[in-house]
PDB file of C-alpha atoms and ligand atoms in Angstrom:
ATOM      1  CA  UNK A  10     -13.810 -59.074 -61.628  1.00 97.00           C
ATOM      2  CA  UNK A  11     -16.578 -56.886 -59.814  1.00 98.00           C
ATOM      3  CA  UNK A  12     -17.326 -56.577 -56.244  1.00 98.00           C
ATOM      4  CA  UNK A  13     -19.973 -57.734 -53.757  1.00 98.00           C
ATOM      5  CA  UNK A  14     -21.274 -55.715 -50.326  1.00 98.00           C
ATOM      6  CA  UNK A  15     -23.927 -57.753 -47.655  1.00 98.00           C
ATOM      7  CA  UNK A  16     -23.612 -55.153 -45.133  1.00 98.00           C
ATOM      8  CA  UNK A  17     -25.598 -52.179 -45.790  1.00 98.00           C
ATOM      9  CA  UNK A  18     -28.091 -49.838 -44.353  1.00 98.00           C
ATOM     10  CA  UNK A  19     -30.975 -48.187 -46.239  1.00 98.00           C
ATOM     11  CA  UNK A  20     -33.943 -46.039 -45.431  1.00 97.00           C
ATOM     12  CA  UNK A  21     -35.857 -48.673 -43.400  1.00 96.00           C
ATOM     13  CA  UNK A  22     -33.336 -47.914 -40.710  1.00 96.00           C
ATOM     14  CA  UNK A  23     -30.441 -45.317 -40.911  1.00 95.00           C
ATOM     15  CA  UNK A  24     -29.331 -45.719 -43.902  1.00 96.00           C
ATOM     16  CA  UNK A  25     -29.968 -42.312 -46.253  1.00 95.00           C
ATOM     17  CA  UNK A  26     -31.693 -43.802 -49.281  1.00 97.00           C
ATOM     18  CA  UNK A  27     -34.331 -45.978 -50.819  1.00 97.00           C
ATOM     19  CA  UNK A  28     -33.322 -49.592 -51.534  1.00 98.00           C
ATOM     20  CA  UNK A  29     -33.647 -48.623 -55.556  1.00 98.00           C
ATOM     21  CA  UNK A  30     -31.148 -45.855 -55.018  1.00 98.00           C
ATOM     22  CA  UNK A  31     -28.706 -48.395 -53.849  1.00 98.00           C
ATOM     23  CA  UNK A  32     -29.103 -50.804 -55.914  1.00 98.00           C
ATOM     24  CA  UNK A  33     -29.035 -48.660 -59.008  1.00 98.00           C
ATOM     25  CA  UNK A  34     -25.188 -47.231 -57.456  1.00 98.00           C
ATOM     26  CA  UNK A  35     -24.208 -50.672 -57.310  1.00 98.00           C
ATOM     27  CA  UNK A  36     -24.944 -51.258 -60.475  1.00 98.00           C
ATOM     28  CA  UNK A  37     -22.743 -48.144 -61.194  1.00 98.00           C
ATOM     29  CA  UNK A  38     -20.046 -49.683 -58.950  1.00 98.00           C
ATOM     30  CA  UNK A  39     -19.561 -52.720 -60.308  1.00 98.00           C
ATOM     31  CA  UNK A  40     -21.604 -54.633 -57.767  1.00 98.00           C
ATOM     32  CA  UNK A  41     -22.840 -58.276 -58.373  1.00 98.00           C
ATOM     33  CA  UNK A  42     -24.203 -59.207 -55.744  1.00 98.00           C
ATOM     34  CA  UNK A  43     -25.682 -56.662 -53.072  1.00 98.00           C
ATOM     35  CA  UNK A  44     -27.286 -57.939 -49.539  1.00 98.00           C
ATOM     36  CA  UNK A  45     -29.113 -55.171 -47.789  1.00 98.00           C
ATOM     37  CA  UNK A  46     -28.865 -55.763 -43.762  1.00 98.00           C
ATOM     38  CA  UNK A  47     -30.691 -53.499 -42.016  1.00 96.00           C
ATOM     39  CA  UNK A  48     -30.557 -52.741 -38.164  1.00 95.00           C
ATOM     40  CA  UNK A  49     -33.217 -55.596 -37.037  1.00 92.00           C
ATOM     41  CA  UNK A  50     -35.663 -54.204 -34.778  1.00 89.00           C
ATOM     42  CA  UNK A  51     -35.182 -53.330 -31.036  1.00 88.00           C
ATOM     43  CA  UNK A  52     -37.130 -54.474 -27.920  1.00 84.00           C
ATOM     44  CA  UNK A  53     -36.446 -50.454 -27.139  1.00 86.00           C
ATOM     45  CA  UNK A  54     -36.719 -47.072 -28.579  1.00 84.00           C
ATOM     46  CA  UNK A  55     -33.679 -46.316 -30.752  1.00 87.00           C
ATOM     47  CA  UNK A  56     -32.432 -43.755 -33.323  1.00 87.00           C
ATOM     48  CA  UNK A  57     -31.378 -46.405 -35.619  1.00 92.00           C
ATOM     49  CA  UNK A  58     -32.968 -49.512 -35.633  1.00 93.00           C
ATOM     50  CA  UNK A  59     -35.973 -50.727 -38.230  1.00 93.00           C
ATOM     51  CA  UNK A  60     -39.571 -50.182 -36.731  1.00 91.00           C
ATOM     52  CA  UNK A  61     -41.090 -53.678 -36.265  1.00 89.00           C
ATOM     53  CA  UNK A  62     -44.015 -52.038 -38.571  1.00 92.00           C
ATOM     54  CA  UNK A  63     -42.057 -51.795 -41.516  1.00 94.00           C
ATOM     55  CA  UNK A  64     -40.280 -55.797 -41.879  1.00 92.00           C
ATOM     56  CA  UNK A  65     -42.860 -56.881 -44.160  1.00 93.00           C
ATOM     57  CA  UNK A  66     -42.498 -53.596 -46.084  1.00 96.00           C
ATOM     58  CA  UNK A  67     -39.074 -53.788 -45.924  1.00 96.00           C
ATOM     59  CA  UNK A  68     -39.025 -57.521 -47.430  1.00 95.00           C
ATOM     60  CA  UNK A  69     -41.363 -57.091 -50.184  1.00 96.00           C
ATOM     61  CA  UNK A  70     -39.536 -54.184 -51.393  1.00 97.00           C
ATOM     62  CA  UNK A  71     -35.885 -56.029 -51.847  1.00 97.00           C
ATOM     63  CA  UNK A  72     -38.003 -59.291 -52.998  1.00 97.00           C
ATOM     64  CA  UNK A  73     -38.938 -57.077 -56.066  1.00 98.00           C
ATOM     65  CA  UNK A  74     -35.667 -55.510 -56.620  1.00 98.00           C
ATOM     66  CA  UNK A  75     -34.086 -59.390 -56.657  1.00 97.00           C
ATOM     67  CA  UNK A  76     -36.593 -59.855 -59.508  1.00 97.00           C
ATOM     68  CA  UNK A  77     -36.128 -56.666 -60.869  1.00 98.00           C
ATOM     69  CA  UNK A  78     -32.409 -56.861 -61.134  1.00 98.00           C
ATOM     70  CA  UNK A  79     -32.249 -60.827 -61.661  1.00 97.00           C
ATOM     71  CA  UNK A  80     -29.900 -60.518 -64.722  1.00 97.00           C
ATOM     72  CA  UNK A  81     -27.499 -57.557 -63.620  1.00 97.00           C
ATOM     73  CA  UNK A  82     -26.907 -58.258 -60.174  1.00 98.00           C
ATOM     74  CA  UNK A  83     -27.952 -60.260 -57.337  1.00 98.00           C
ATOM     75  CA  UNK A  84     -29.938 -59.135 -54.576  1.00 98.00           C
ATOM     76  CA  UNK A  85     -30.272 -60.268 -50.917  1.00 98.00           C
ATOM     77  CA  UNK A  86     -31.999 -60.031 -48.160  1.00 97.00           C
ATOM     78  CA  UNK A  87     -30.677 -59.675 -44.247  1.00 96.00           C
ATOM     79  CA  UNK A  88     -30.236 -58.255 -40.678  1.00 94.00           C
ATOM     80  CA  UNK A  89     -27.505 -57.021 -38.498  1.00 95.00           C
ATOM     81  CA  UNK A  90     -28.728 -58.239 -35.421  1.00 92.00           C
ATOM     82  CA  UNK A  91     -27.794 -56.752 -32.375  1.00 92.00           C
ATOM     83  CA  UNK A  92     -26.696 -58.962 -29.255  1.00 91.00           C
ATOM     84  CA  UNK A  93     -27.619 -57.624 -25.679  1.00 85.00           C
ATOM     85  CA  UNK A  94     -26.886 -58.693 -22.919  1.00 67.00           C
ATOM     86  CA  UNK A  95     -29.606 -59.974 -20.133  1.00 57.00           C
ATOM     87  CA  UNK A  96     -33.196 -60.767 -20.750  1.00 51.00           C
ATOM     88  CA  UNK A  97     -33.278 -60.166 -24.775  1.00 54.00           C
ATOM     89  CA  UNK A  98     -33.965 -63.130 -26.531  1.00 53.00           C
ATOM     90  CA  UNK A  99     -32.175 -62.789 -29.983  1.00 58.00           C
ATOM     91  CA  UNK A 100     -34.719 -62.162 -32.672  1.00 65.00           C
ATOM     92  CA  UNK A 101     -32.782 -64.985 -34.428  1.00 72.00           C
ATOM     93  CA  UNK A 102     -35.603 -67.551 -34.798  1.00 74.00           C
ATOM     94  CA  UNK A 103     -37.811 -64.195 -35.804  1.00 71.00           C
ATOM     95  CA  UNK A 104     -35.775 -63.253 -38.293  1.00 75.00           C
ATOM     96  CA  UNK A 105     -35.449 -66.605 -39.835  1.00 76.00           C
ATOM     97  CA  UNK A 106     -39.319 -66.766 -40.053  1.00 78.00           C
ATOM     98  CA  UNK A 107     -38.831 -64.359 -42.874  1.00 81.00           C
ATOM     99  CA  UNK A 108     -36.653 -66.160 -44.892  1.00 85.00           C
ATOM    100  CA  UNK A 109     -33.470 -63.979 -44.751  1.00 93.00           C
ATOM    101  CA  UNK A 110     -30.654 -65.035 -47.269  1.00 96.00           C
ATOM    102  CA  UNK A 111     -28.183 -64.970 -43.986  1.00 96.00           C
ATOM    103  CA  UNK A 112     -27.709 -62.873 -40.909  1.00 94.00           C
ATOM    104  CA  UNK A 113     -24.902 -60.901 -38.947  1.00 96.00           C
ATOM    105  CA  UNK A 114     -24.608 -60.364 -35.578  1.00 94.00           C
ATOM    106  CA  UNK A 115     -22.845 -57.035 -34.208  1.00 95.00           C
ATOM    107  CA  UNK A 116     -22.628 -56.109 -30.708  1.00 95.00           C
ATOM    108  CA  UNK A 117     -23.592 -52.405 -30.266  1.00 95.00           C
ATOM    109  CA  UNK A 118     -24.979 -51.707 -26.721  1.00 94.00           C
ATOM    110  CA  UNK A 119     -22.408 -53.346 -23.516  1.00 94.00           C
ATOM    111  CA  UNK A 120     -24.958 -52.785 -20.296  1.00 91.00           C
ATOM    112  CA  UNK A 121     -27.394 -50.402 -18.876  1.00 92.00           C
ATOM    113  CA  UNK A 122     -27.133 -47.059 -17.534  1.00 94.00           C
ATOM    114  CA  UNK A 123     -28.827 -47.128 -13.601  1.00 94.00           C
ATOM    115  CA  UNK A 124     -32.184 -46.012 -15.206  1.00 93.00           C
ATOM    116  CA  UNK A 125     -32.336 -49.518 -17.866  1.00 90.00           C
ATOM    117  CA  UNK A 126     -30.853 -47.697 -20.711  1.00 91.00           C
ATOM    118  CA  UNK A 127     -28.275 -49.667 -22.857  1.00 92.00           C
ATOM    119  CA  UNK A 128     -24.930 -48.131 -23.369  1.00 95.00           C
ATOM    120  CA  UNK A 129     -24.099 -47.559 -26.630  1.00 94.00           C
ATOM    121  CA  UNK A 130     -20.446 -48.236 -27.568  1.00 93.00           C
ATOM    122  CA  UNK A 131     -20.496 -46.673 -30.909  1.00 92.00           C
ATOM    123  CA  UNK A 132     -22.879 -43.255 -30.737  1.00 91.00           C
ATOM    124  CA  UNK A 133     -20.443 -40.146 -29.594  1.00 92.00           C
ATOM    125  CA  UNK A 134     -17.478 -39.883 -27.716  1.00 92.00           C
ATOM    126  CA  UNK A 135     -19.429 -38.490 -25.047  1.00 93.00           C
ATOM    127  CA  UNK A 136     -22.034 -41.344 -24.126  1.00 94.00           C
ATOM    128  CA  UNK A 137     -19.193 -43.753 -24.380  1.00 94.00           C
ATOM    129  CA  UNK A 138     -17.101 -41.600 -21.974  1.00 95.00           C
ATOM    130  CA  UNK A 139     -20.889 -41.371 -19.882  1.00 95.00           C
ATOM    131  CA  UNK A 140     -20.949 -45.524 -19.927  1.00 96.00           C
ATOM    132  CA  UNK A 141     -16.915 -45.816 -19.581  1.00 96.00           C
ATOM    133  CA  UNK A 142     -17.518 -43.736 -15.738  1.00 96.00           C
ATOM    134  CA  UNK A 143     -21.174 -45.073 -15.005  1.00 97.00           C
ATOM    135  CA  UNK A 144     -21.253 -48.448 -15.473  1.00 97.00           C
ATOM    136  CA  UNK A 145     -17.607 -49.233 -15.524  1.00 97.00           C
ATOM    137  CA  UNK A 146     -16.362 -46.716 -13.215  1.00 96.00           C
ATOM    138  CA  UNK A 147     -14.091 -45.305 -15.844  1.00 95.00           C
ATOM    139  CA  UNK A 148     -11.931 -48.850 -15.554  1.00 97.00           C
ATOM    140  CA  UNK A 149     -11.905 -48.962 -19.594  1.00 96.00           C
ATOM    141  CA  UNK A 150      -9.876 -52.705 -19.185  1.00 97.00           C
ATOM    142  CA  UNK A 151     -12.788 -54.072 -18.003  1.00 97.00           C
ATOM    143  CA  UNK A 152     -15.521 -52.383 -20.140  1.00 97.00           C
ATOM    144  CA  UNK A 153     -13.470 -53.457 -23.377  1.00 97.00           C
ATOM    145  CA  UNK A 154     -13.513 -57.029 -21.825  1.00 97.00           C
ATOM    146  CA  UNK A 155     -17.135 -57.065 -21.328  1.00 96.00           C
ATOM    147  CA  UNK A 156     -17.570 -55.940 -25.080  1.00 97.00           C
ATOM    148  CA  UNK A 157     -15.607 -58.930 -26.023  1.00 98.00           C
ATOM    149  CA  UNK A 158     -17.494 -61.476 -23.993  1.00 96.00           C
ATOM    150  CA  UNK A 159     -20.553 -60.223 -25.268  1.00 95.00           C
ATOM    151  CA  UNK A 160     -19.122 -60.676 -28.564  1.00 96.00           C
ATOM    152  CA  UNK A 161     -17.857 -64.591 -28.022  1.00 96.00           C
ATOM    153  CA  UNK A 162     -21.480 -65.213 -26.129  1.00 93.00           C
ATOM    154  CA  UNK A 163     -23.159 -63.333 -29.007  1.00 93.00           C
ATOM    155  CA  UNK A 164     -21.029 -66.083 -31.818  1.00 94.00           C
ATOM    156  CA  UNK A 165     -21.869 -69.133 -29.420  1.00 92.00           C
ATOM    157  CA  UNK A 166     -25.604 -68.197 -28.688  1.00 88.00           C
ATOM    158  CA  UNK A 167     -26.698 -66.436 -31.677  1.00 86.00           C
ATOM    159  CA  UNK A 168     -24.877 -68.038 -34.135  1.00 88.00           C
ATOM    160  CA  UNK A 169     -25.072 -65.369 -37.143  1.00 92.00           C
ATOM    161  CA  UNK A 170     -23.652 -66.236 -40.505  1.00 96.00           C
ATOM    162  CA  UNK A 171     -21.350 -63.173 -40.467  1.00 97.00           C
ATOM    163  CA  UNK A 172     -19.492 -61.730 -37.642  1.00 98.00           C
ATOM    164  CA  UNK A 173     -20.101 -57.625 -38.019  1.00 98.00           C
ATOM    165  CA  UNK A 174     -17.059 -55.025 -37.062  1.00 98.00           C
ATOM    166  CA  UNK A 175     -15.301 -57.146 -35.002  1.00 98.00           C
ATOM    167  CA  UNK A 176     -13.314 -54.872 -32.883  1.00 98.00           C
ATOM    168  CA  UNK A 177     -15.748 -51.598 -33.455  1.00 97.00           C
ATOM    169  CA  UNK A 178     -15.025 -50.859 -29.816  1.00 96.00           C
ATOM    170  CA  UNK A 179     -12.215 -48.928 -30.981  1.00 96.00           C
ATOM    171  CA  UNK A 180     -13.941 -46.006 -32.769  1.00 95.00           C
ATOM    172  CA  UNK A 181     -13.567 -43.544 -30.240  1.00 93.00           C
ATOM    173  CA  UNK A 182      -9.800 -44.582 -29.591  1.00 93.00           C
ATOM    174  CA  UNK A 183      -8.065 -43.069 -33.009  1.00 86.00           C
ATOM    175  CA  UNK A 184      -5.234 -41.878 -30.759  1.00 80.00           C
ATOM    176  CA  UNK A 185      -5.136 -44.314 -28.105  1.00 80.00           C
ATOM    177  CA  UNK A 186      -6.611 -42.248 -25.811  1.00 87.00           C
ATOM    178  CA  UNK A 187      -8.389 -44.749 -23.940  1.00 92.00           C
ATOM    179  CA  UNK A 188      -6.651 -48.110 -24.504  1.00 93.00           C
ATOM    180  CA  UNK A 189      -3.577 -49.723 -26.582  1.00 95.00           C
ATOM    181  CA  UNK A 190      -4.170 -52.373 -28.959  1.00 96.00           C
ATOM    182  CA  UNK A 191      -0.539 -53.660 -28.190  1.00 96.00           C
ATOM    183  CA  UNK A 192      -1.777 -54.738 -24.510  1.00 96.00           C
ATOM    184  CA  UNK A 193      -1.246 -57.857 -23.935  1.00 97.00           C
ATOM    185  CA  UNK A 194      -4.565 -58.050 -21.879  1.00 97.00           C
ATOM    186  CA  UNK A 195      -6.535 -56.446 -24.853  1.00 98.00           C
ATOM    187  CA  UNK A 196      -4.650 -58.768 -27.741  1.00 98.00           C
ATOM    188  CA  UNK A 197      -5.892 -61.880 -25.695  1.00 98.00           C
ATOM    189  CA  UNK A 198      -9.169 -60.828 -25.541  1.00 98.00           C
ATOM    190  CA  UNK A 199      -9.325 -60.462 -29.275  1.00 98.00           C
ATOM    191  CA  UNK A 200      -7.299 -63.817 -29.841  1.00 98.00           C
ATOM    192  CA  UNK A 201     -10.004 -65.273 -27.793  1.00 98.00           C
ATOM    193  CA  UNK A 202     -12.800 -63.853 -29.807  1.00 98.00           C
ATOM    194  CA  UNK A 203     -11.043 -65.506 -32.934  1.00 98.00           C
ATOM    195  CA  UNK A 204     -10.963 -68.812 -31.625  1.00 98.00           C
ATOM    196  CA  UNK A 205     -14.535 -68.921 -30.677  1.00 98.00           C
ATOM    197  CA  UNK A 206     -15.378 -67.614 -34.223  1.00 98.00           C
ATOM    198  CA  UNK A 207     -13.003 -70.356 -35.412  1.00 98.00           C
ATOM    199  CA  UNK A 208     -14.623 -72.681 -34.156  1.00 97.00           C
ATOM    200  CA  UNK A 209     -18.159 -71.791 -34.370  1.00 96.00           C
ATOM    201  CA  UNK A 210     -17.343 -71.945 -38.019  1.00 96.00           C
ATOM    202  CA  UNK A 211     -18.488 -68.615 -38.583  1.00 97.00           C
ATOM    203  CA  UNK A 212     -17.543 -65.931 -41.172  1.00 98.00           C
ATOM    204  CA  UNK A 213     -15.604 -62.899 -39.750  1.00 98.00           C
ATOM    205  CA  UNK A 214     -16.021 -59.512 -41.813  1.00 98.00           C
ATOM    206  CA  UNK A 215     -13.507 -57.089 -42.706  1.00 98.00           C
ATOM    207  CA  UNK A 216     -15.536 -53.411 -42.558  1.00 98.00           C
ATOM    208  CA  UNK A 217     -14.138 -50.213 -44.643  1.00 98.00           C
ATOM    209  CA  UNK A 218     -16.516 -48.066 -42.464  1.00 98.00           C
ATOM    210  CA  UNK A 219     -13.549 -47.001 -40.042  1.00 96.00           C
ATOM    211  CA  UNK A 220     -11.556 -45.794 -42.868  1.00 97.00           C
ATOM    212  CA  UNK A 221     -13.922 -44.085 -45.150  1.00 98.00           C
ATOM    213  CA  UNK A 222     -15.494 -42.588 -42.426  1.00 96.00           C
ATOM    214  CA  UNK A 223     -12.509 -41.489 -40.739  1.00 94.00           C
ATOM    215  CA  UNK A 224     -13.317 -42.724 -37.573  1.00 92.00           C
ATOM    216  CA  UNK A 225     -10.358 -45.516 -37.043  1.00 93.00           C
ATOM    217  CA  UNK A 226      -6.883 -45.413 -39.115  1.00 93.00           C
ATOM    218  CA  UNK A 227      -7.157 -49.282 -39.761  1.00 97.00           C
ATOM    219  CA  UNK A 228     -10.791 -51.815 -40.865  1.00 98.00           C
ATOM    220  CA  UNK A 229     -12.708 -53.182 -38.270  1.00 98.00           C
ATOM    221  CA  UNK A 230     -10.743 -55.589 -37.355  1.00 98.00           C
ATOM    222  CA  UNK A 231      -7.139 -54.026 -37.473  1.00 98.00           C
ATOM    223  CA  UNK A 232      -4.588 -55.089 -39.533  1.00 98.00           C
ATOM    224  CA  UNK A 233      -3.108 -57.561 -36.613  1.00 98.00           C
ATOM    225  CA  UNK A 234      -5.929 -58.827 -35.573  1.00 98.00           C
ATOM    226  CA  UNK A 235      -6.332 -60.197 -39.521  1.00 98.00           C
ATOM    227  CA  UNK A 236      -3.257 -61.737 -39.253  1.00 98.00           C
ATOM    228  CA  UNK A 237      -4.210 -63.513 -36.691  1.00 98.00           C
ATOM    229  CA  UNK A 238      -7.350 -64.793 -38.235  1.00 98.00           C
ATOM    230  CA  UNK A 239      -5.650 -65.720 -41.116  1.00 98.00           C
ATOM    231  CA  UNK A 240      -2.918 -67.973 -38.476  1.00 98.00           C
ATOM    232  CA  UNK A 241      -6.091 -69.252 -37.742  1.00 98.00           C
ATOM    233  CA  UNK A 242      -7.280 -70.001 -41.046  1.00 98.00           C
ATOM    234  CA  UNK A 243     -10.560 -67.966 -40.740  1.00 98.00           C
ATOM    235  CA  UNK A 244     -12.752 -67.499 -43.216  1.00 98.00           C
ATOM    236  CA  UNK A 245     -13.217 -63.412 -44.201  1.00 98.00           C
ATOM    237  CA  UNK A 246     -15.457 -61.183 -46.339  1.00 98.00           C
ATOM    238  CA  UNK A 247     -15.147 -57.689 -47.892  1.00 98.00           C
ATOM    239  CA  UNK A 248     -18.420 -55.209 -46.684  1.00 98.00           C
ATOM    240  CA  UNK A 249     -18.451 -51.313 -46.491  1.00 98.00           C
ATOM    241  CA  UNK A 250     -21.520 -51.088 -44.215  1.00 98.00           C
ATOM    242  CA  UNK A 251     -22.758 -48.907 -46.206  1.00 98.00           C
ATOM    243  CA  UNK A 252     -25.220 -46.206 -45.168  1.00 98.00           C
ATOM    244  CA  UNK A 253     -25.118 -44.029 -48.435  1.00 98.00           C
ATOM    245  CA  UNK A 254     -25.164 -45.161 -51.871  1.00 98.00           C
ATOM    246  CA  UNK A 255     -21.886 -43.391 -52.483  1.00 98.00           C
ATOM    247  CA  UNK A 256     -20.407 -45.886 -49.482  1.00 98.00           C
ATOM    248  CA  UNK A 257     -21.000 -49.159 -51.419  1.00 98.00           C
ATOM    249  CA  UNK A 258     -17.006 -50.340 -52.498  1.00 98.00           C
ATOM    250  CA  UNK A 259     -14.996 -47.259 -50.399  1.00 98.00           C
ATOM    251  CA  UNK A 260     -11.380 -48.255 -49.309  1.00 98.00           C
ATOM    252  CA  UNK A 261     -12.563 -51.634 -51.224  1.00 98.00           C
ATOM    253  CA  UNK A 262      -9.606 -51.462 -53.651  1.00 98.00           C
ATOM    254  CA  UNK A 263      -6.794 -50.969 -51.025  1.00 98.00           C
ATOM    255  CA  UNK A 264      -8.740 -53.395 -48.514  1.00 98.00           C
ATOM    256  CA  UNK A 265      -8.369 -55.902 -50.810  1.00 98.00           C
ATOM    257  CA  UNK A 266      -4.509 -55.671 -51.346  1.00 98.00           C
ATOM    258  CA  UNK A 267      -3.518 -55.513 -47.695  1.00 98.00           C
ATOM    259  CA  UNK A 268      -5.779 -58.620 -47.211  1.00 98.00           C
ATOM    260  CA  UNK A 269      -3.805 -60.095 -50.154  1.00 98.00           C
ATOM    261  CA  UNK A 270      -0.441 -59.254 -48.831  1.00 98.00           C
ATOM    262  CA  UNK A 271      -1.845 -60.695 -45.209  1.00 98.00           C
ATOM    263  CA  UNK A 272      -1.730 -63.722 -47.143  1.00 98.00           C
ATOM    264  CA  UNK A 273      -5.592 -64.627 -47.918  1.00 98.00           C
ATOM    265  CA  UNK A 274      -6.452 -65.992 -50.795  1.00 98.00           C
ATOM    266  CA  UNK A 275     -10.166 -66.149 -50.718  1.00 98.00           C
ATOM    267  CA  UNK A 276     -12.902 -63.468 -49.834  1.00 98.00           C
ATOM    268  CA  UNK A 277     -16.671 -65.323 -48.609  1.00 98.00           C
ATOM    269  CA  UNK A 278     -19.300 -64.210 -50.930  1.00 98.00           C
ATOM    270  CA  UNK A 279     -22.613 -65.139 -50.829  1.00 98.00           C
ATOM    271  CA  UNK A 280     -23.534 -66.769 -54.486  1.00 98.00           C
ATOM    272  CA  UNK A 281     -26.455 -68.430 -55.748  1.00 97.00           C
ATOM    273  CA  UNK A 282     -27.992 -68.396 -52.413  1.00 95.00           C
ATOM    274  CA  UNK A 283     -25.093 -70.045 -50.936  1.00 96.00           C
ATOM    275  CA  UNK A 284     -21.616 -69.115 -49.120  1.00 98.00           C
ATOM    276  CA  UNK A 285     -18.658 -69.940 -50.845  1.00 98.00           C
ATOM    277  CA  UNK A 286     -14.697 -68.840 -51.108  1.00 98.00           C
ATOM    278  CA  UNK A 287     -13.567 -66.621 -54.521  1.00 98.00           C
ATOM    279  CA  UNK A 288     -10.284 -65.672 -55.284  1.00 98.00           C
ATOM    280  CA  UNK A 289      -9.877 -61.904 -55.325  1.00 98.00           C
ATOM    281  CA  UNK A 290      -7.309 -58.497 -55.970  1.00 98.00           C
ATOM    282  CA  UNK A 291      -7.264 -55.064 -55.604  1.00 98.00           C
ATOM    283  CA  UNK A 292      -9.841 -55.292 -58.931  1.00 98.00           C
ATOM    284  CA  UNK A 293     -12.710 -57.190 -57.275  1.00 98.00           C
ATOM    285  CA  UNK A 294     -13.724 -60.673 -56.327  1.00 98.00           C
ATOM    286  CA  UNK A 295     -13.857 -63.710 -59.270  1.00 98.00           C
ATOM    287  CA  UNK A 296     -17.653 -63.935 -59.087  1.00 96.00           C
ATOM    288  CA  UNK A 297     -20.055 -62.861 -61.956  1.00 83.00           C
TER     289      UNK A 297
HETATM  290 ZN1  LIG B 311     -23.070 -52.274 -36.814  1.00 67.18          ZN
HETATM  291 ZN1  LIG B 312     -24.085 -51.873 -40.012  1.00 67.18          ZN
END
């Protein structure tokens, strides 16, 4: 059994490290197959996202760790691609152009500030108390709602392969303080969300970043919320979003057994350049 990560963050955007220095600690890690998805480039100035100067940089480099690597793990190349709302054509087509193994889609920003400036729902408590009284005049019910109809128009529109952090929305709300998850209004937004990535046919991930980093008690998407996708029969994949080599398979182990005793029996991998279902445990997936 080994493991497999497609979400991940390197140097080329704000990740810590150089693409070799993850790929040699997946090696470590008992990694077979690594995808490295860096922030795709932003039609504005950001902390995080790749510079549109360094794609083709970016590219050749993995391209010669895929060869480099060939016969220990495999290699691939992506985007998390951000979905904003009004004006921004996704980069989709863009991306494509380059030949990336697959994409996912996150929603990150929900509306602008007065001055054009896109709220960001995941930077620090601050801003996204800031956005929460500016744009949404502190009515959080209705910011969280926007966040989710970006996120259905962002699987209908954009399409991505993978679904990123599905419910990341919650990172500033370890204790509750700004919503509850038991809401009926907030559990039909998310059962909504579900059903369009049901039937988009899309993949939904399940993201340790939350735990390891301390910044939810549960993955990206809660525990409930994967119940529900598996009710729906949706199809899931294991990915740390990793943003330091150390990251790569954190809270991979115990991920893995709540996901089995959920009921799923398969985790998406990406394999020989093509999606497919593995059977998994607590050990790793059945690839390799
Ligand atoms: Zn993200
Ligand atoms: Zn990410």
């Amino acid at each position: 059994m080994y493991w497999a990560n497609y979400h991940s963050h390197c140097r080329y955007c704000d990740g810590s490290h150089s693409p070799t220095a993850y790929i040699a600690a997946a090696i470590e890690q008992n990694v077979k197959a690594y995808g490295f998805s860096s922030h795709a480039p932003l039609p504005f100035a950001s902390q995080w996202a790749m510079s549109f100067e360094d794609v083709l940089t970016y590219f050749k480099e993995i391209h010669l760790l895929k060869a480099k690597h060939a016969t220990q793990l495999q290699v691939y190349t992506s985007f998390e691609l951000d979905y904003i709302s009004s004006n921004f054509v996704s980069p989709k087509q863009w991306a494509q152009a380059f030949k990336v193994d697959y994409l996912i889609g996150s929603v990150h920003f929900i509306d602008t500030f007065a001055n054009g400036q896109y709220w960001e729902i995941d930077s620090t408590t601050q801003v996204f108390k800031h956005g929460l009284e500016l744009i949404f005049k502190g009515n959080v019910r209705e910011a969280i709602q926007r966040y989710y109809a970006l996120t259905r128009a962002m699987v209908q529109q954009q399409v991505p392969d993978v679904v990123g952090h599905l419910d990341k929305v919650k990172i500033h709300n370890r204790n509750e303080f700004f919503f509850d998850e038991g809401e009926t209004w907030y559990q039909q937004e998310v059962q909504k969300t579900l059903e369009t990535i049901a039937k988009c046919g899309q993949i939904m991930e399940v993201n340790t970043r939350g735990l390891y980093k301390k910044q939810a008690k549960e993955t990206y998407p809660s525990t409930w919320v994967l119940e529900r996708a598996h009710e729906l029969g949706l199809p899931i994949m294991l990915n740390s979003d990793a943003h330091h080599p150390s990251d790569i398979t954190k809270e991979f182990g115990s991920t893995a057994k709540l996901l089995q005793d959920i009921g799923f029996k398969q985790l998406q991998v990406f394999w020989d350049g093509q999606w497919q279902g593995r059977s998994f445990d607590h050990t790793g997936i059945d690839i390799g």
